[in-house]
Short mmCIF file of N, CA and C in Angstrom, two decimals:
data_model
loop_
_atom_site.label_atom_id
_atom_site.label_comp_id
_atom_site.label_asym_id
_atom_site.label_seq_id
_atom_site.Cartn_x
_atom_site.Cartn_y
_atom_site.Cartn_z
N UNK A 8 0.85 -1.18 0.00
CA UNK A 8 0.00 0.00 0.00
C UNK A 8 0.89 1.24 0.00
N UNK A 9 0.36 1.93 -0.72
CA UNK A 9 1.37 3.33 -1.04
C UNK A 9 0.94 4.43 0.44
N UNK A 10 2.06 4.52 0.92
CA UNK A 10 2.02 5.73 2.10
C UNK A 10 1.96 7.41 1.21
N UNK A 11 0.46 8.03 2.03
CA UNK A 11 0.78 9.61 1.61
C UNK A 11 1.36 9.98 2.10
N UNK A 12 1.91 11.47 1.91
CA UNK A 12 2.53 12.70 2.91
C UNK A 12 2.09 13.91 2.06
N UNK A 13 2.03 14.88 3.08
CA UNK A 13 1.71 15.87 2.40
C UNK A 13 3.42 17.08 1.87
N UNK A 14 3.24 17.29 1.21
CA UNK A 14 4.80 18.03 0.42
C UNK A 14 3.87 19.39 0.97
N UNK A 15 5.10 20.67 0.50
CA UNK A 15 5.24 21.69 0.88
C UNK A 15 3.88 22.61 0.65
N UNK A 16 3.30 22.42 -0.76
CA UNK A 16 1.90 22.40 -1.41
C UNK A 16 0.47 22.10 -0.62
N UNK A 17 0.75 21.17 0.43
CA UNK A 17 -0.29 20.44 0.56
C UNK A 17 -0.37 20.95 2.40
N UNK A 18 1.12 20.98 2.93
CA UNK A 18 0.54 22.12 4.13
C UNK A 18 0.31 23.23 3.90
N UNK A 19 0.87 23.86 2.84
CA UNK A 19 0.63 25.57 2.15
C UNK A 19 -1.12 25.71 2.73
N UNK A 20 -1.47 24.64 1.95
CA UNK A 20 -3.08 24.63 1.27
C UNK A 20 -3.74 24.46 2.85
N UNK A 21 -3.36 23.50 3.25
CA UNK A 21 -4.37 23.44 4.50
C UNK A 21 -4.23 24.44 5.54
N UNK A 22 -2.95 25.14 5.69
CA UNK A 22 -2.83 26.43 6.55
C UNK A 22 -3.65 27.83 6.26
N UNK A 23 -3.55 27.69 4.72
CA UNK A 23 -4.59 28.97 3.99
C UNK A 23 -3.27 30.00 3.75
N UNK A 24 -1.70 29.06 3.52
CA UNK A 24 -0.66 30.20 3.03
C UNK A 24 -0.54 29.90 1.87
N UNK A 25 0.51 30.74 1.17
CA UNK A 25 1.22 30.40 -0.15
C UNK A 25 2.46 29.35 0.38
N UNK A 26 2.73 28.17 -0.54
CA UNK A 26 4.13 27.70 -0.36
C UNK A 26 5.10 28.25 -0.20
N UNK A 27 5.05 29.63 -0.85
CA UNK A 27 6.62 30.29 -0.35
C UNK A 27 6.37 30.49 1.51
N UNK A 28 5.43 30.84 1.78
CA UNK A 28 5.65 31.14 3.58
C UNK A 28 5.92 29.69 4.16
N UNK A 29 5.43 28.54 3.62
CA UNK A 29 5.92 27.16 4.24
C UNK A 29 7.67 27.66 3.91
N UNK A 30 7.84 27.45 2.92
CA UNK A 30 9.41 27.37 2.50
C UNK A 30 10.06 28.43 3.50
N UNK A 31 9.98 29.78 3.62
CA UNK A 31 10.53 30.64 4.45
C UNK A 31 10.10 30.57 5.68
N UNK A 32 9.24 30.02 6.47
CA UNK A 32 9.31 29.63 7.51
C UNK A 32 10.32 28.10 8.00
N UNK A 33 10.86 27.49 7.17
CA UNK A 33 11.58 26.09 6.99
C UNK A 33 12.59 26.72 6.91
N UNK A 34 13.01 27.81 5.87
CA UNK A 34 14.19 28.62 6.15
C UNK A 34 14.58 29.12 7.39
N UNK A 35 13.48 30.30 8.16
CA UNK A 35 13.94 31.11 8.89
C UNK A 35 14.07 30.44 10.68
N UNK A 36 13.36 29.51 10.63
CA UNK A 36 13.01 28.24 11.75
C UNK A 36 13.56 27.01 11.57
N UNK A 37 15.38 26.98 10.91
CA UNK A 37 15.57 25.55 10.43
C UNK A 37 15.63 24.76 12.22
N UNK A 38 16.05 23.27 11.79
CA UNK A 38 16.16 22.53 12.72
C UNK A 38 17.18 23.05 13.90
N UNK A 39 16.95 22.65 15.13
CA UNK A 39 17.99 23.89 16.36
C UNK A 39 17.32 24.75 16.52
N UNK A 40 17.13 25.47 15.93
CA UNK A 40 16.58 27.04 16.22
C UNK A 40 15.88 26.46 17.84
N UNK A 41 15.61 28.06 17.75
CA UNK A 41 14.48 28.39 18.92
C UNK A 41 13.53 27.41 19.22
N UNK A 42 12.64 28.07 17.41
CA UNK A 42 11.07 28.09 17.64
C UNK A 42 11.28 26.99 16.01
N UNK A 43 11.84 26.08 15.99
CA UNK A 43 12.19 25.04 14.43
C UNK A 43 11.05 24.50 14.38
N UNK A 44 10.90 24.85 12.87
CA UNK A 44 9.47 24.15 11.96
C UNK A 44 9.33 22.87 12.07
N UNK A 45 8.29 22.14 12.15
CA UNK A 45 8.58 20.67 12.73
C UNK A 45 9.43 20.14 11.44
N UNK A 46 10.30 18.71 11.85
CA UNK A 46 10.95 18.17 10.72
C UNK A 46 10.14 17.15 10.38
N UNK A 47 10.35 17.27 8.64
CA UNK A 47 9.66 16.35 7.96
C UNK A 47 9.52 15.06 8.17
N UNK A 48 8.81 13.77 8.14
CA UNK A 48 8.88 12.59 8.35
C UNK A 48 9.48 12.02 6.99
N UNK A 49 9.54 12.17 6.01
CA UNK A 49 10.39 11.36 4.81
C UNK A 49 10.86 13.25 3.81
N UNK A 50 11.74 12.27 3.17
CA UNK A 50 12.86 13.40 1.77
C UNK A 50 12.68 12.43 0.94
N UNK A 51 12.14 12.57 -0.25
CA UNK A 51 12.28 12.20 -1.66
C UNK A 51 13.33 13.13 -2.67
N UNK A 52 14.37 13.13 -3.08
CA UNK A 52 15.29 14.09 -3.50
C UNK A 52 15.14 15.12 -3.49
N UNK A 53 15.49 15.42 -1.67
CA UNK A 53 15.42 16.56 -1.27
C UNK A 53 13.76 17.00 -1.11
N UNK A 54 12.90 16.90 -1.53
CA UNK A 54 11.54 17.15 -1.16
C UNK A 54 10.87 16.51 0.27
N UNK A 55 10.37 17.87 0.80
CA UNK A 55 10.39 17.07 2.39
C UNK A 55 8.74 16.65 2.42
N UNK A 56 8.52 15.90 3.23
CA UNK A 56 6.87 15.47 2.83
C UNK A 56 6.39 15.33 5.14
N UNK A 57 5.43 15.28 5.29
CA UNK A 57 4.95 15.27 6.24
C UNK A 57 3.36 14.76 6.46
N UNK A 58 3.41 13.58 7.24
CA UNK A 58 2.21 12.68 7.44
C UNK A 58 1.02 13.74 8.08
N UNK A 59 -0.32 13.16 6.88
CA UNK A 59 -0.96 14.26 7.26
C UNK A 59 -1.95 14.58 8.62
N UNK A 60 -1.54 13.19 9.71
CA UNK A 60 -1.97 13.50 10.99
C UNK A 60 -0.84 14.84 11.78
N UNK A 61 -0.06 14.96 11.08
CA UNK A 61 1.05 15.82 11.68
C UNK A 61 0.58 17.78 11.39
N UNK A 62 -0.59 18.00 11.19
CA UNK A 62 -1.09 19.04 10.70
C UNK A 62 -1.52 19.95 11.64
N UNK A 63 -1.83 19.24 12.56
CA UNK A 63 -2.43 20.20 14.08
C UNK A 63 -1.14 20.59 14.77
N UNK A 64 -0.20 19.81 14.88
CA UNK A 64 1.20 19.91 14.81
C UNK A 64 1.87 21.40 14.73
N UNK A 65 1.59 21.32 12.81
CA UNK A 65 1.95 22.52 12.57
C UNK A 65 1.46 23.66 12.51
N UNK A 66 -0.12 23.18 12.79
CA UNK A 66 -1.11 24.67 13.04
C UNK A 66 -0.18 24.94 14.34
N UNK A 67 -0.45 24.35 15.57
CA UNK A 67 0.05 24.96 16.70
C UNK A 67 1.47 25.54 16.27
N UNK A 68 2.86 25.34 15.79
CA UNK A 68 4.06 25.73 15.90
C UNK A 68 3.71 27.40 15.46
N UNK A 69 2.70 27.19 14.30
CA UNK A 69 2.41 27.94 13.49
C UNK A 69 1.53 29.27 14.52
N UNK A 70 1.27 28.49 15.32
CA UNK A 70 0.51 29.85 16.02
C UNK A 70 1.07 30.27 17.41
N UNK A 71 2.39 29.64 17.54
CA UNK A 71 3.54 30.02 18.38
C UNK A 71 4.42 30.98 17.71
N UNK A 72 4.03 31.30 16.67
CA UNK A 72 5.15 32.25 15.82
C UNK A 72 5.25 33.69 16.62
N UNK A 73 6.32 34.28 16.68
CA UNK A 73 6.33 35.55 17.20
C UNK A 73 5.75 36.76 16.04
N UNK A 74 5.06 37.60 16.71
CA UNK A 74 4.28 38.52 15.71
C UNK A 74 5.32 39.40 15.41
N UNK A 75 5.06 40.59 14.19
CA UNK A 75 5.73 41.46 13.58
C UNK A 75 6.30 42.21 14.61
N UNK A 76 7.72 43.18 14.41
CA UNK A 76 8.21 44.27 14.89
C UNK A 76 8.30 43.75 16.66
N UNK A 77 9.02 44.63 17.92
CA UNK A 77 8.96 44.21 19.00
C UNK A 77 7.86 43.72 19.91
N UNK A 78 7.30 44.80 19.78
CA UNK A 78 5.68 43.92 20.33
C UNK A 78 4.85 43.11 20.41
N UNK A 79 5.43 42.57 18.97
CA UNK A 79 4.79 41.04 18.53
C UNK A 79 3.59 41.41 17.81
N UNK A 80 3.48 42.89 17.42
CA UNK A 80 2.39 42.57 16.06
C UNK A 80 0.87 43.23 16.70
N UNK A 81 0.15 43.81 15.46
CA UNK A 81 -1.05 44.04 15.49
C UNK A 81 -1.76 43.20 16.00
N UNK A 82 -2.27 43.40 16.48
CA UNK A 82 -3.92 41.77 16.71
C UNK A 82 -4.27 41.98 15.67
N UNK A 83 -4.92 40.91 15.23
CA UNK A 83 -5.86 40.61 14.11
C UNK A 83 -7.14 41.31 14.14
N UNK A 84 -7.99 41.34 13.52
CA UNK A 84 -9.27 42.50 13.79
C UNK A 84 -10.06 41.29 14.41
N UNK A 85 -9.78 40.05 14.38
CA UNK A 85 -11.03 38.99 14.87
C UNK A 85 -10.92 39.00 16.68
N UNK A 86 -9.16 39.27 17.02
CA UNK A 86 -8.42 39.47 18.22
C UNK A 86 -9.29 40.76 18.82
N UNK A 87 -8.86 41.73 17.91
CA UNK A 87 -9.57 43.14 18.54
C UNK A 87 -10.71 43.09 19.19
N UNK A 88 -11.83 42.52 18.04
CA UNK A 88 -12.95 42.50 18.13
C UNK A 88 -13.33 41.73 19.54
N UNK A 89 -12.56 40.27 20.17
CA UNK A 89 -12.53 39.53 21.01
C UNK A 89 -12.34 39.96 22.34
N UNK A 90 -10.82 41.17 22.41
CA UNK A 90 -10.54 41.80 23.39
C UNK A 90 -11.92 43.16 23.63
N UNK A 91 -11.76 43.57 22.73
CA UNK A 91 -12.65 44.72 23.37
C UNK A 91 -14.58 44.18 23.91
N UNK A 92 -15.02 42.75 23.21
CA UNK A 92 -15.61 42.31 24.03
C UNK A 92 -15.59 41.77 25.53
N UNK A 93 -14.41 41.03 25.60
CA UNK A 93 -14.19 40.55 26.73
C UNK A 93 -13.79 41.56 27.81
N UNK A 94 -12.91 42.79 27.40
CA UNK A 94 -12.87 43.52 28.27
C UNK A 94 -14.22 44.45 28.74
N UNK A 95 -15.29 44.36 28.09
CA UNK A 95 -16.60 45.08 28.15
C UNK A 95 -17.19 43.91 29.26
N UNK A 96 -16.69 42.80 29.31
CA UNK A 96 -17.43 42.20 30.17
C UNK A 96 -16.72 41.94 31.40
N UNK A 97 -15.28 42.58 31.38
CA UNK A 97 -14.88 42.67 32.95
C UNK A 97 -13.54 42.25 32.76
N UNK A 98 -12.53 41.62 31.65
CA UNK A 98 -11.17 41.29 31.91
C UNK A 98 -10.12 42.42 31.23
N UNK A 99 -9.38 41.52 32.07
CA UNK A 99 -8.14 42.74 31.49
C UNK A 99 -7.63 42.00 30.85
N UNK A 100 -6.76 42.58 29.56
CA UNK A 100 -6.13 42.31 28.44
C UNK A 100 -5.65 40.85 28.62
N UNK A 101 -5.07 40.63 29.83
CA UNK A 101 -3.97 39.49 30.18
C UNK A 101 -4.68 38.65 30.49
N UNK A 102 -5.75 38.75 31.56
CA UNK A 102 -6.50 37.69 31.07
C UNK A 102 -7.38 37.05 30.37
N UNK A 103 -7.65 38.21 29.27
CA UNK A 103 -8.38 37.62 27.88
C UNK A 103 -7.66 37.01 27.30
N UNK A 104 -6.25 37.31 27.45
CA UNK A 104 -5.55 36.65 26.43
C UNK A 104 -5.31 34.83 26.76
N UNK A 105 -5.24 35.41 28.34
CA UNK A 105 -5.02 33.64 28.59
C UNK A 105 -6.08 32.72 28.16
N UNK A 106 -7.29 33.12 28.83
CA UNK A 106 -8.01 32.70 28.25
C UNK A 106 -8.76 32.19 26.85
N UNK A 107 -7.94 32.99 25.90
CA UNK A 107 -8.39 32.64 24.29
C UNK A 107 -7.21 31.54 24.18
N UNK A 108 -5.79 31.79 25.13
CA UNK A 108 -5.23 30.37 24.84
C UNK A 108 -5.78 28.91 25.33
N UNK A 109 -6.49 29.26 26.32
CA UNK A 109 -6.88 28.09 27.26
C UNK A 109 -7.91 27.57 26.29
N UNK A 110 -8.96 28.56 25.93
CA UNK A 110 -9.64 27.36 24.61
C UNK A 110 -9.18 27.61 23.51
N UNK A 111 -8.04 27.76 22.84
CA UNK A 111 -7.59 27.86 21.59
C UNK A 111 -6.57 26.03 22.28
N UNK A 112 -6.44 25.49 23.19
CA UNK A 112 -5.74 24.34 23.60
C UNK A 112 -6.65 23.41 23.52
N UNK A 113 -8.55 23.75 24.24
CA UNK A 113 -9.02 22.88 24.42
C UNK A 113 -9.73 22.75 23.05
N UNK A 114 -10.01 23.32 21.82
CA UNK A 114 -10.54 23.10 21.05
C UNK A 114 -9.70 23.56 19.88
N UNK A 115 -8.38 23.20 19.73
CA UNK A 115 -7.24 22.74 18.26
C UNK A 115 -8.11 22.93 17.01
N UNK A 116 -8.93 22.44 16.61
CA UNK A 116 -9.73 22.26 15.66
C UNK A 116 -10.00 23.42 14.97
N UNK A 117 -10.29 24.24 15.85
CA UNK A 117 -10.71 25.83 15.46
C UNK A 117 -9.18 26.60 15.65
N UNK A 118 -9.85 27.59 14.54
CA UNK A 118 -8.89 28.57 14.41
C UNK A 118 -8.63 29.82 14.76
N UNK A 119 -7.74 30.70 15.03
CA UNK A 119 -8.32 32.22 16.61
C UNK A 119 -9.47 33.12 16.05
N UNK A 120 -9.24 33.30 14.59
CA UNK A 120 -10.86 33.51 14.31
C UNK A 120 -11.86 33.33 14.17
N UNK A 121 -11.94 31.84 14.09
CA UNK A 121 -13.13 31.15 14.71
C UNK A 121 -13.79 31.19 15.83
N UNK A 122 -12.37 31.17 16.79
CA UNK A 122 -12.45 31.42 18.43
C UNK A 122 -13.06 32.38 18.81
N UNK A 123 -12.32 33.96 18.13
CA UNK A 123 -12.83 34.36 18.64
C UNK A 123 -13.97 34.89 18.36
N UNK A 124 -14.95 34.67 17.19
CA UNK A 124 -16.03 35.22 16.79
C UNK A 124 -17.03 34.56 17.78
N UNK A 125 -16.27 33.00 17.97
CA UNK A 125 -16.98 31.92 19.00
C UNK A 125 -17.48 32.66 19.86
N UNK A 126 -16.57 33.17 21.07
CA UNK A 126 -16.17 34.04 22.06
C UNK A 126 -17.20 35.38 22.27
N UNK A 127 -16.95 35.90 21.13
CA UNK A 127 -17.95 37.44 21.19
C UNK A 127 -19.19 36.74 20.83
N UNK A 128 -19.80 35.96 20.63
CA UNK A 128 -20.69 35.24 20.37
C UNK A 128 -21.71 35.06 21.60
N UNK A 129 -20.47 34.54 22.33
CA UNK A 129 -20.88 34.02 23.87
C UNK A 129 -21.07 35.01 24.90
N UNK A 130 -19.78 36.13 24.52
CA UNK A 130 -20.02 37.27 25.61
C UNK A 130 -21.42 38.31 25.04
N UNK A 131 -22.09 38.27 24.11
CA UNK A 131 -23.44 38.96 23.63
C UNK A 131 -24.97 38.39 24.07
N UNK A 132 -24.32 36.97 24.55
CA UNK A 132 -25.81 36.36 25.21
C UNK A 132 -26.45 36.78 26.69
#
């Protein structure tokens, strides 16, 4: 029986990037580093491939990335939208934030804009 993997194309696609950000994140995160892109499970001449239970994997590494410039980056407008609900309902920044990690852990599946539309969803009832 022929084993799949998914090549550089095929996490591109399921992350919602272009292949070049797989490739430059493989660049800028090689193996050692810090924060290293997970390593591939097989190389076909030189083409790295990765089993496609290994995908939640790389969503999470992927959402360990450090954001733009020192601060670590704009929030996202889905983030914004999340914080300035949650803080309307009584938290402070720090612990909204923990909290969007605490179910961004318990429910992988979803994605922080999913979360958090989830979220303002919940704080409007």
């Amino acid at each position: 029986m022929t084993e799949r993997y998914l090549g550089v194309l095929g996490v591109a696609e399921a992350l919602g990037v272009s292949r070049h950000a797989v490739h430059k994140w493989r660049t800028r995160y090689p193996a050692g580093s810090e924060h290293a892109f997970p390593e591939p499970d097989v190389e076909v001449d030189e083409t790295p491939g990765w089993r496609a239970d290994r995908l939640e994997e790389i969503r999470r590494w992927r959402a360990g990335l450090p954001g733009r410039g020192s601060g670590g980056g704009r929030p996202t407008a889905a983030r914004q939208e999340y914080l300035k609900a949650a803080m309307a309902r009584g938290l402070d920044r720090d612990e909204a934030l923990r909290a969007l990690a605490t179910f961004a852990a318990e429910f992988p599946e979803m994605s922080e804009p999913e979360l958090c539309a989830w979220l303002v969803e919940k704080f409007r009832r």
